[in-house]
mmCIF file of C-alpha atoms and ligand atoms in Angstrom:
data_model
loop_
_atom_site.group_PDB
_atom_site.id
_atom_site.type_symbol
_atom_site.label_atom_id
_atom_site.label_comp_id
_atom_site.label_asym_id
_atom_site.label_seq_id
_atom_site.Cartn_x
_atom_site.Cartn_y
_atom_site.Cartn_z
ATOM 1 C CA MET A 1 0.000 0.000 0.000
ATOM 2 C CA PRO A 2 1.502 3.367 -0.981
ATOM 3 C CA THR A 3 1.427 5.434 2.190
ATOM 4 C CA LYS A 4 4.333 7.738 1.262
ATOM 5 C CA PHE A 5 3.519 11.453 1.500
ATOM 6 C CA ILE A 6 0.122 10.682 2.968
ATOM 7 C CA PRO A 7 -0.490 12.498 6.226
ATOM 8 C CA ASP A 8 -1.098 10.436 9.291
ATOM 9 C CA LEU A 9 -4.733 9.922 9.984
ATOM 10 C CA ASN A 10 -4.585 11.656 13.306
ATOM 11 C CA TRP A 11 -5.407 14.674 11.199
ATOM 12 C CA SER A 12 -6.450 16.792 14.141
ATOM 13 C CA ASP A 13 -2.709 17.153 14.712
ATOM 14 C CA VAL A 14 -2.164 18.248 11.133
ATOM 15 C CA THR A 15 -5.017 20.724 10.942
ATOM 16 C CA PRO A 16 -5.999 21.909 14.390
ATOM 17 C CA LYS A 17 -9.705 22.545 14.459
ATOM 18 C CA ALA A 18 -9.252 26.226 15.324
ATOM 19 C CA VAL A 19 -7.137 26.791 12.214
ATOM 20 C CA PHE A 20 -9.695 25.063 10.049
ATOM 21 C CA LEU A 21 -12.530 27.123 11.494
ATOM 22 C CA ASN A 22 -10.549 30.299 10.927
ATOM 23 C CA ARG A 23 -10.025 29.366 7.303
ATOM 24 C CA ARG A 24 -13.708 28.724 6.865
ATOM 25 C CA GLN A 25 -14.588 32.014 8.494
ATOM 26 C CA LEU A 26 -12.149 33.759 6.150
ATOM 27 C CA ILE A 27 -13.701 32.106 3.141
ATOM 28 C CA ALA A 28 -17.210 32.966 4.330
ATOM 29 C CA GLY A 29 -16.099 36.566 4.976
ATOM 30 C CA ALA A 30 -14.570 36.865 1.536
ATOM 31 C CA ALA A 31 -17.742 35.564 -0.058
ATOM 32 C CA ALA A 32 -19.854 38.033 1.897
ATOM 33 C CA LEU A 33 -17.669 40.904 0.703
ATOM 34 C CA SER A 34 -17.780 39.794 -2.898
ATOM 35 C CA VAL A 35 -20.185 41.616 -5.170
ATOM 36 C CA ALA A 36 -19.717 39.056 -7.905
ATOM 37 C CA GLY A 37 -21.986 36.315 -6.652
ATOM 38 C CA PRO A 38 -23.940 34.605 -3.912
ATOM 39 C CA ALA A 39 -22.194 33.371 -0.771
ATOM 40 C CA VAL A 40 -22.202 29.724 -1.817
ATOM 41 C CA ALA A 41 -19.189 27.625 -0.918
ATOM 42 C CA LYS A 42 -17.435 26.982 -4.228
ATOM 43 C CA LEU A 43 -15.057 24.043 -4.101
ATOM 44 C CA ASP A 44 -11.558 23.939 -5.533
ATOM 45 C CA TYR A 45 -11.062 20.962 -7.802
ATOM 46 C CA VAL A 46 -9.100 19.595 -10.722
ATOM 47 C CA LYS A 47 -10.442 17.892 -13.831
ATOM 48 C CA SER A 48 -10.177 14.139 -14.368
ATOM 49 C CA ASP A 49 -9.602 11.860 -17.358
ATOM 50 C CA TYR A 50 -12.273 9.579 -15.916
ATOM 51 C CA SER A 51 -15.003 12.092 -16.821
ATOM 52 C CA THR A 52 -17.378 11.303 -19.660
ATOM 53 C CA ASP A 53 -17.759 13.934 -22.373
ATOM 54 C CA GLU A 54 -21.528 13.441 -22.309
ATOM 55 C CA GLU A 55 -23.479 16.574 -21.438
ATOM 56 C CA PRO A 56 -24.287 16.736 -17.710
ATOM 57 C CA ASN A 57 -27.915 17.005 -16.687
ATOM 58 C CA ASP A 58 -29.266 20.368 -15.611
ATOM 59 C CA ILE A 59 -28.635 21.053 -11.950
ATOM 60 C CA SER A 60 -32.406 21.335 -11.497
ATOM 61 C CA ASP A 61 -32.809 17.666 -12.560
ATOM 62 C CA ILE A 62 -29.969 16.546 -10.303
ATOM 63 C CA ARG A 63 -31.316 18.431 -7.281
ATOM 64 C CA GLY A 64 -34.978 17.868 -7.993
ATOM 65 C CA TYR A 65 -35.360 14.188 -8.950
ATOM 66 C CA ASN A 66 -33.880 12.012 -6.221
ATOM 67 C CA ASN A 67 -33.997 8.689 -4.455
ATOM 68 C CA PHE A 68 -33.317 9.181 -0.746
ATOM 69 C CA TYR A 69 -35.856 7.127 1.192
ATOM 70 C CA GLU A 70 -34.797 8.649 4.515
ATOM 71 C CA PHE A 71 -36.679 11.725 3.260
ATOM 72 C CA GLY A 72 -39.618 9.999 1.565
ATOM 73 C CA THR A 73 -40.099 7.662 -1.361
ATOM 74 C CA GLY A 74 -41.312 10.243 -3.909
ATOM 75 C CA LYS A 75 -38.767 11.644 -6.347
ATOM 76 C CA GLU A 76 -39.634 15.235 -5.378
ATOM 77 C CA GLU A 77 -39.728 14.671 -1.600
ATOM 78 C CA PRO A 78 -35.988 14.645 -0.732
ATOM 79 C CA SER A 79 -35.375 18.090 -2.252
ATOM 80 C CA VAL A 80 -37.905 19.500 0.229
ATOM 81 C CA ASN A 81 -37.533 17.260 3.286
ATOM 82 C CA ALA A 82 -33.729 16.976 3.341
ATOM 83 C CA GLN A 83 -33.228 20.699 3.904
ATOM 84 C CA LYS A 84 -33.770 20.018 7.652
ATOM 85 C CA LEU A 85 -30.683 17.830 7.877
ATOM 86 C CA THR A 86 -27.799 19.186 9.974
ATOM 87 C CA VAL A 87 -24.582 18.347 8.125
ATOM 88 C CA ASP A 88 -22.123 20.323 10.267
ATOM 89 C CA PRO A 89 -20.686 18.982 12.540
ATOM 90 C CA TRP A 90 -20.270 15.615 10.797
ATOM 91 C CA SER A 91 -18.078 12.716 11.721
ATOM 92 C CA VAL A 92 -17.449 9.338 10.168
ATOM 93 C CA LYS A 93 -16.610 6.264 12.225
ATOM 94 C CA ILE A 94 -13.990 4.151 10.500
ATOM 95 C CA ASP A 95 -13.584 0.754 12.124
ATOM 96 C CA GLY A 96 -13.007 -2.948 11.675
ATOM 97 C CA MET A 97 -9.859 -4.277 10.007
ATOM 98 C CA VAL A 98 -7.963 -0.984 9.781
ATOM 99 C CA ASP A 99 -4.739 0.272 11.334
ATOM 100 C CA LYS A 100 -6.174 3.572 12.555
ATOM 101 C CA PRO A 101 -9.797 3.172 13.615
ATOM 102 C CA GLY A 102 -11.582 6.186 15.015
ATOM 103 C CA ASP A 103 -14.278 8.811 14.760
ATOM 104 C CA TYR A 104 -13.005 11.296 12.209
ATOM 105 C CA ASP A 105 -14.276 14.806 11.684
ATOM 106 C CA LEU A 106 -15.213 15.408 8.070
ATOM 107 C CA ALA A 107 -12.742 18.311 8.072
ATOM 108 C CA ASP A 108 -9.965 15.880 8.983
ATOM 109 C CA ILE A 109 -11.018 13.435 6.281
ATOM 110 C CA LEU A 110 -10.873 16.248 3.704
ATOM 111 C CA SER A 111 -7.686 17.880 4.913
ATOM 112 C CA GLY A 112 -4.929 17.518 2.323
ATOM 113 C CA VAL A 113 -7.261 15.853 -0.179
ATOM 114 C CA THR A 114 -7.284 17.011 -3.822
ATOM 115 C CA LEU A 115 -10.872 17.189 -5.004
ATOM 116 C CA GLU A 116 -11.577 16.162 -8.580
ATOM 117 C CA GLU A 117 -14.493 16.708 -10.892
ATOM 118 C CA ARG A 118 -15.821 13.349 -12.072
ATOM 119 C CA ILE A 119 -18.557 13.629 -14.677
ATOM 120 C CA TYR A 120 -20.185 10.200 -14.432
ATOM 121 C CA ARG A 121 -23.248 8.491 -15.813
ATOM 122 C CA LEU A 122 -25.645 7.466 -12.994
ATOM 123 C CA ARG A 123 -27.912 4.528 -13.843
ATOM 124 C CA CYS A 124 -30.709 3.775 -11.371
ATOM 125 C CA VAL A 125 -31.938 0.168 -11.149
ATOM 126 C CA GLU A 126 -35.381 1.630 -11.966
ATOM 127 C CA ALA A 127 -34.113 2.210 -15.547
ATOM 128 C CA TRP A 128 -33.646 5.979 -15.543
ATOM 129 C CA SER A 129 -30.327 7.739 -15.785
ATOM 130 C CA MET A 130 -28.533 11.070 -15.542
ATOM 131 C CA VAL A 131 -25.060 12.502 -16.035
ATOM 132 C CA VAL A 132 -23.726 14.154 -12.886
ATOM 133 C CA PRO A 133 -20.604 16.332 -12.485
ATOM 134 C CA TRP A 134 -19.580 15.088 -9.027
ATOM 135 C CA ILE A 135 -16.808 16.640 -6.973
ATOM 136 C CA GLY A 136 -14.932 14.089 -4.900
ATOM 137 C CA PHE A 137 -11.831 11.992 -4.358
ATOM 138 C CA PRO A 138 -10.960 8.303 -4.648
ATOM 139 C CA LEU A 139 -12.181 6.166 -1.752
ATOM 140 C CA ALA A 140 -8.816 4.382 -2.093
ATOM 141 C CA ASP A 141 -7.032 7.550 -0.914
ATOM 142 C CA LEU A 142 -8.920 7.457 2.373
ATOM 143 C CA LEU A 143 -8.545 3.703 2.809
ATOM 144 C CA ASN A 144 -4.802 3.963 2.227
ATOM 145 C CA ARG A 145 -4.503 6.668 4.866
ATOM 146 C CA ILE A 146 -6.482 4.577 7.358
ATOM 147 C CA GLY A 147 -4.450 1.473 6.582
ATOM 148 C CA VAL A 148 -6.410 -1.562 5.427
ATOM 149 C CA GLN A 149 -5.317 -4.750 7.173
ATOM 150 C CA PRO A 150 -4.523 -7.800 5.027
ATOM 151 C CA SER A 151 -7.468 -9.745 6.478
ATOM 152 C CA ALA A 152 -10.034 -7.243 5.101
ATOM 153 C CA LYS A 153 -12.053 -8.363 2.077
ATOM 154 C CA PHE A 154 -15.062 -6.010 2.022
ATOM 155 C CA VAL A 155 -16.007 -2.447 2.904
ATOM 156 C CA ALA A 156 -19.368 -1.736 4.572
ATOM 157 C CA PHE A 157 -21.028 1.696 4.683
ATOM 158 C CA GLU A 158 -23.864 3.137 6.755
ATOM 159 C CA THR A 159 -26.014 6.240 6.418
ATOM 160 C CA LEU A 160 -26.891 8.474 9.355
ATOM 161 C CA VAL A 161 -29.910 7.522 11.494
ATOM 162 C CA ARG A 162 -31.617 10.642 12.839
ATOM 163 C CA PRO A 163 -35.405 10.322 12.628
ATOM 164 C CA GLU A 164 -35.875 13.797 14.156
ATOM 165 C CA GLU A 165 -34.454 15.212 10.933
ATOM 166 C CA MET A 166 -35.033 12.326 8.533
ATOM 167 C CA ILE A 167 -38.765 11.968 8.292
ATOM 168 C CA GLY A 168 -38.727 8.720 6.314
ATOM 169 C CA GLN A 169 -36.936 7.006 9.201
ATOM 170 C CA ARG A 170 -40.032 7.389 11.370
ATOM 171 C CA TYR A 171 -41.526 4.633 9.216
ATOM 172 C CA PRO A 172 -40.258 1.110 8.554
ATOM 173 C CA ILE A 173 -39.847 1.792 4.810
ATOM 174 C CA LEU A 174 -36.435 0.114 4.915
ATOM 175 C CA ASP A 175 -34.464 -1.544 7.699
ATOM 176 C CA TRP A 176 -32.524 1.550 8.864
ATOM 177 C CA PRO A 177 -29.724 2.423 8.714
ATOM 178 C CA TYR A 178 -29.421 2.264 4.945
ATOM 179 C CA ARG A 179 -26.415 -0.010 4.390
ATOM 180 C CA GLU A 180 -24.211 -0.719 1.398
ATOM 181 C CA GLY A 181 -21.013 -2.583 0.671
ATOM 182 C CA LEU A 182 -18.284 -3.270 -1.841
ATOM 183 C CA ARG A 183 -15.679 -5.931 -2.304
ATOM 184 C CA LEU A 184 -12.271 -4.499 -1.406
ATOM 185 C CA ASP A 185 -11.016 -4.456 -5.013
ATOM 186 C CA GLU A 186 -14.159 -2.569 -6.069
ATOM 187 C CA ALA A 187 -13.673 -0.113 -3.220
ATOM 188 C CA MET A 188 -10.025 0.464 -4.185
ATOM 189 C CA HIS A 189 -10.820 0.963 -7.884
ATOM 190 C CA PRO A 190 -9.932 4.495 -9.060
ATOM 191 C CA LEU A 191 -13.457 5.090 -10.409
ATOM 192 C CA THR A 192 -14.938 4.657 -6.911
ATOM 193 C CA ILE A 193 -15.168 8.025 -5.194
ATOM 194 C CA LEU A 194 -16.421 9.710 -2.081
ATOM 195 C CA ALA A 195 -18.230 12.817 -3.304
ATOM 196 C CA THR A 196 -18.661 16.017 -1.334
ATOM 197 C CA GLY A 197 -20.180 18.172 -4.036
ATOM 198 C CA LEU A 198 -21.525 18.550 -7.533
ATOM 199 C CA TYR A 199 -21.475 21.291 -10.144
ATOM 200 C CA GLY A 200 -18.504 22.806 -8.313
ATOM 201 C CA GLU A 201 -20.429 23.430 -5.089
ATOM 202 C CA GLU A 202 -21.011 21.650 -1.798
ATOM 203 C CA MET A 203 -23.254 18.609 -2.018
ATOM 204 C CA PRO A 204 -26.975 19.421 -1.933
ATOM 205 C CA LYS A 205 -28.565 17.713 1.056
ATOM 206 C CA GLN A 206 -30.941 15.694 -1.117
ATOM 207 C CA ASN A 207 -27.943 14.285 -3.013
ATOM 208 C CA GLY A 208 -26.286 12.906 0.131
ATOM 209 C CA ALA A 209 -24.533 15.744 1.931
ATOM 210 C CA PRO A 210 -22.015 16.067 3.287
ATOM 211 C CA ILE A 211 -20.314 12.932 1.946
ATOM 212 C CA ARG A 212 -21.557 10.027 -0.166
ATOM 213 C CA LEU A 213 -20.251 7.156 -2.223
ATOM 214 C CA VAL A 214 -20.360 7.115 -6.041
ATOM 215 C CA VAL A 215 -19.704 3.828 -7.874
ATOM 216 C CA PRO A 216 -20.539 4.625 -11.492
ATOM 217 C CA TRP A 217 -20.592 1.095 -12.958
ATOM 218 C CA LYS A 218 -23.190 -0.150 -10.439
ATOM 219 C CA TYR A 219 -26.877 0.595 -10.066
ATOM 220 C CA GLY A 220 -27.451 3.862 -8.223
ATOM 221 C CA PHE A 221 -28.580 2.288 -4.959
ATOM 222 C CA LYS A 222 -25.012 1.136 -4.285
ATOM 223 C CA SER A 223 -23.970 4.821 -4.111
ATOM 224 C CA ILE A 224 -24.960 5.332 -0.482
ATOM 225 C CA LYS A 225 -25.610 8.860 0.800
ATOM 226 C CA SER A 226 -24.764 10.805 3.974
ATOM 227 C CA ILE A 227 -22.235 8.274 5.251
ATOM 228 C CA VAL A 228 -21.427 8.051 8.983
ATOM 229 C CA ARG A 229 -19.634 4.725 9.131
ATOM 230 C CA ILE A 230 -17.107 2.832 7.016
ATOM 231 C CA SER A 231 -16.101 -0.638 8.249
ATOM 232 C CA LEU A 232 -13.524 -3.032 6.864
ATOM 233 C CA THR A 233 -14.536 -6.658 7.255
ATOM 234 C CA ASP A 234 -13.760 -10.161 6.034
ATOM 235 C CA GLN A 235 -17.459 -11.013 5.524
ATOM 236 C CA MET A 236 -19.718 -9.914 2.666
ATOM 237 C CA PRO A 237 -21.747 -7.225 4.461
ATOM 238 C CA GLU A 238 -25.523 -6.956 4.673
ATOM 239 C CA THR A 239 -26.807 -4.388 2.202
ATOM 240 C CA THR A 240 -30.185 -2.695 2.353
ATOM 241 C CA TRP A 241 -31.796 -3.601 -0.966
ATOM 242 C CA ASN A 242 -30.316 -7.081 -0.970
ATOM 243 C CA MET A 243 -31.801 -7.737 2.494
ATOM 244 C CA GLN A 244 -35.111 -6.277 1.306
ATOM 245 C CA ASN A 245 -35.338 -8.550 -1.740
ATOM 246 C CA PRO A 246 -32.318 -10.753 -2.493
ATOM 247 C CA ARG A 247 -33.795 -12.161 -5.699
ATOM 248 C CA GLU A 248 -34.264 -8.704 -7.214
ATOM 249 C CA TYR A 249 -31.176 -6.900 -5.881
ATOM 250 C CA GLY A 250 -27.853 -8.694 -5.752
ATOM 251 C CA PHE A 251 -24.814 -7.693 -3.749
ATOM 252 C CA TYR A 252 -22.865 -6.796 -6.899
ATOM 253 C CA SER A 253 -25.603 -4.957 -8.807
ATOM 254 C CA ASN A 254 -23.325 -4.084 -11.693
ATOM 255 C CA VAL A 255 -25.189 -2.310 -14.480
ATOM 256 C CA ASN A 256 -25.803 -5.075 -17.010
ATOM 257 C CA PRO A 257 -28.191 -4.758 -19.978
ATOM 258 C CA THR A 258 -28.211 -8.547 -20.457
ATOM 259 C CA VAL A 259 -29.411 -9.422 -16.957
ATOM 260 C CA ASP A 260 -32.969 -8.205 -16.476
ATOM 261 C CA HIS A 261 -34.594 -7.285 -13.213
ATOM 262 C CA PRO A 262 -37.255 -9.943 -12.509
ATOM 263 C CA ARG A 263 -39.947 -7.311 -13.081
ATOM 264 C CA TRP A 264 -38.509 -5.204 -15.932
ATOM 265 C CA SER A 265 -35.902 -5.116 -18.678
ATOM 266 C CA GLN A 266 -32.520 -3.529 -18.011
ATOM 267 C CA ALA A 267 -31.644 -3.305 -21.718
ATOM 268 C CA SER A 268 -32.528 0.377 -22.015
ATOM 269 C CA GLU A 269 -32.976 3.444 -19.855
ATOM 270 C CA ARG A 270 -34.723 6.805 -19.826
ATOM 271 C CA ARG A 271 -32.283 9.707 -19.681
ATOM 272 C CA ILE A 272 -33.854 12.309 -17.374
ATOM 273 C CA GLY A 273 -34.311 15.580 -19.260
ATOM 274 C CA GLY A 274 -33.946 13.641 -22.483
ATOM 275 C CA GLY A 275 -36.474 15.701 -24.386
ATOM 276 C CA LEU A 276 -39.831 15.221 -26.034
ATOM 277 C CA PHE A 277 -39.477 11.554 -26.895
ATOM 278 C CA GLY A 278 -38.466 10.447 -23.447
ATOM 279 C CA GLY A 279 -34.716 10.159 -24.011
ATOM 280 C CA ARG A 280 -34.798 6.353 -24.342
ATOM 281 C CA GLN A 281 -31.341 4.896 -24.932
ATOM 282 C CA ASP A 282 -29.534 1.574 -24.742
ATOM 283 C CA THR A 283 -27.990 0.695 -21.396
ATOM 284 C CA LEU A 284 -24.256 0.060 -21.636
ATOM 285 C CA MET A 285 -22.429 -2.892 -20.046
ATOM 286 C CA PHE A 286 -21.070 -1.739 -16.671
ATOM 287 C CA ASN A 287 -22.773 1.581 -17.489
ATOM 288 C CA GLY A 288 -20.084 2.308 -20.091
ATOM 289 C CA TYR A 289 -17.147 1.622 -17.748
ATOM 290 C CA GLU A 290 -16.467 -1.890 -19.059
ATOM 291 C CA GLU A 291 -12.877 -1.215 -20.186
ATOM 292 C CA HIS A 292 -12.037 -0.093 -16.653
ATOM 293 C CA VAL A 293 -13.866 -2.639 -14.513
ATOM 294 C CA ALA A 294 -14.568 -5.833 -16.482
ATOM 295 C CA GLY A 295 -11.295 -7.279 -15.152
ATOM 296 C CA LEU A 296 -12.633 -7.159 -11.597
ATOM 297 C CA TYR A 297 -15.147 -9.870 -12.493
ATOM 298 C CA ALA A 298 -13.009 -12.166 -14.654
ATOM 299 C CA GLY A 299 -14.154 -15.735 -14.113
ATOM 300 C CA GLN A 300 -17.402 -14.759 -12.375
ATOM 301 C CA ASP A 301 -20.789 -15.738 -13.824
ATOM 302 C CA LEU A 302 -22.589 -12.388 -13.862
ATOM 303 C CA THR A 303 -25.992 -14.041 -14.141
ATOM 304 C CA LYS A 304 -25.329 -15.650 -10.743
ATOM 305 C CA ASP A 305 -23.300 -12.818 -9.207
ATOM 306 C CA TYR A 306 -25.865 -10.174 -10.179
HETATM 307 N N1 MTE B 401 -28.927 6.527 2.229
HETATM 308 C C1 MTE B 401 -29.439 6.393 0.992
HETATM 309 N N2 MTE B 401 -28.607 6.379 -0.060
HETATM 310 C C2 MTE B 401 -29.110 6.239 -1.321
HETATM 311 C C3 MTE B 401 -30.512 6.062 -1.523
HETATM 312 C C4 MTE B 401 -31.359 6.080 -0.371
HETATM 313 O O1 MTE B 401 -32.584 5.940 -0.455
HETATM 314 N N3 MTE B 401 -30.783 6.249 0.864
HETATM 315 N N4 MTE B 401 -30.996 5.873 -2.806
HETATM 316 C C5 MTE B 401 -30.044 5.325 -3.798
HETATM 317 C C6 MTE B 401 -30.577 5.321 -5.155
HETATM 318 S S1 MTE B 401 -31.759 4.150 -5.507
HETATM 319 C C7 MTE B 401 -30.087 6.125 -6.139
HETATM 320 S S2 MTE B 401 -30.592 5.963 -7.760
HETATM 321 C C8 MTE B 401 -29.126 7.204 -5.826
HETATM 322 C C9 MTE B 401 -29.695 8.539 -6.286
HETATM 323 O O2 MTE B 401 -28.770 9.576 -6.082
HETATM 324 P P1 MTE B 401 -29.189 11.072 -6.455
HETATM 325 O O3 MTE B 401 -30.485 11.373 -5.776
HETATM 326 O O4 MTE B 401 -28.064 11.921 -5.962
HETATM 327 O O5 MTE B 401 -29.317 11.117 -7.955
HETATM 328 O O6 MTE B 401 -28.835 7.308 -4.429
HETATM 329 C C10 MTE B 401 -28.712 6.055 -3.762
HETATM 330 N N5 MTE B 401 -28.259 6.263 -2.392
HETATM 331 MO MO1 MO B 402 -31.770 3.914 -7.750
#
């Protein structure tokens, strides 16, 4: 594991909280003084070769048509109900088979990280899709800083549970917390990112603020939002939709136009905002990321490991 040049994960030592707060206050002050635009937190980022050159969806589609059952099951509900969510302070518990377990402040997780723009296709298992210009960084960077122990084989993720602010959690819609997981090689793949923003700005709450997973070659439900826990384990973890209905939602859930959902075809998809005729288009193997990820599944029968 390349740990050279990577700061130790006791980041509080590297960036004392007071310094970080001062920097944020400075940025906020500068924005307030600026006549050029609104006081939104713009993120600094670099471009990435992993971006698609497809046209991103309008920000209104990305912020207005969501799946986030913690805030209701309707596509328009999260954009309204998620605004209640407190995302600062935020900490992420990192535990299990790691060298440096702990409860890490989001600021510590982000300190020293280079954010990248990753324009990715997002394909929901419900057969709609979008193109989203995420801002984030490789999950592998974080895992390398934490130190993954050789016994670890999977990574498990959990979303916040806070029914006072997450109205959907007052009902047994799903078995909360929302849980997801990846095999370690999938988690370490350079396409797999933790995203903290989109369209150059901080993540909208309905899109999974302040930090979410994005795995572009898998159905959207694998890209878990508002993460509070990351655990390294040697067991395939329980995942929300798989527990809900294992026949319909496999652990892998790679986008695959040749393996249909038991109740609908996965051969094509509706591109949101795709115009008058519904924007119907063919679904691509691994959502168009086949050249990058097919090797991860060499020798696996994808009709069994769906
Ligand atoms: N915690 C949590 N994460 C979640 C979901 C959810 O309901 N809860 N929905 C998933 C589904 S089905 C999809 S398609 C994507 C949608 O992400 P978006 O709303 O940012 O487009 O988030 C995924 N992550
Ligand atoms: Mo989805």
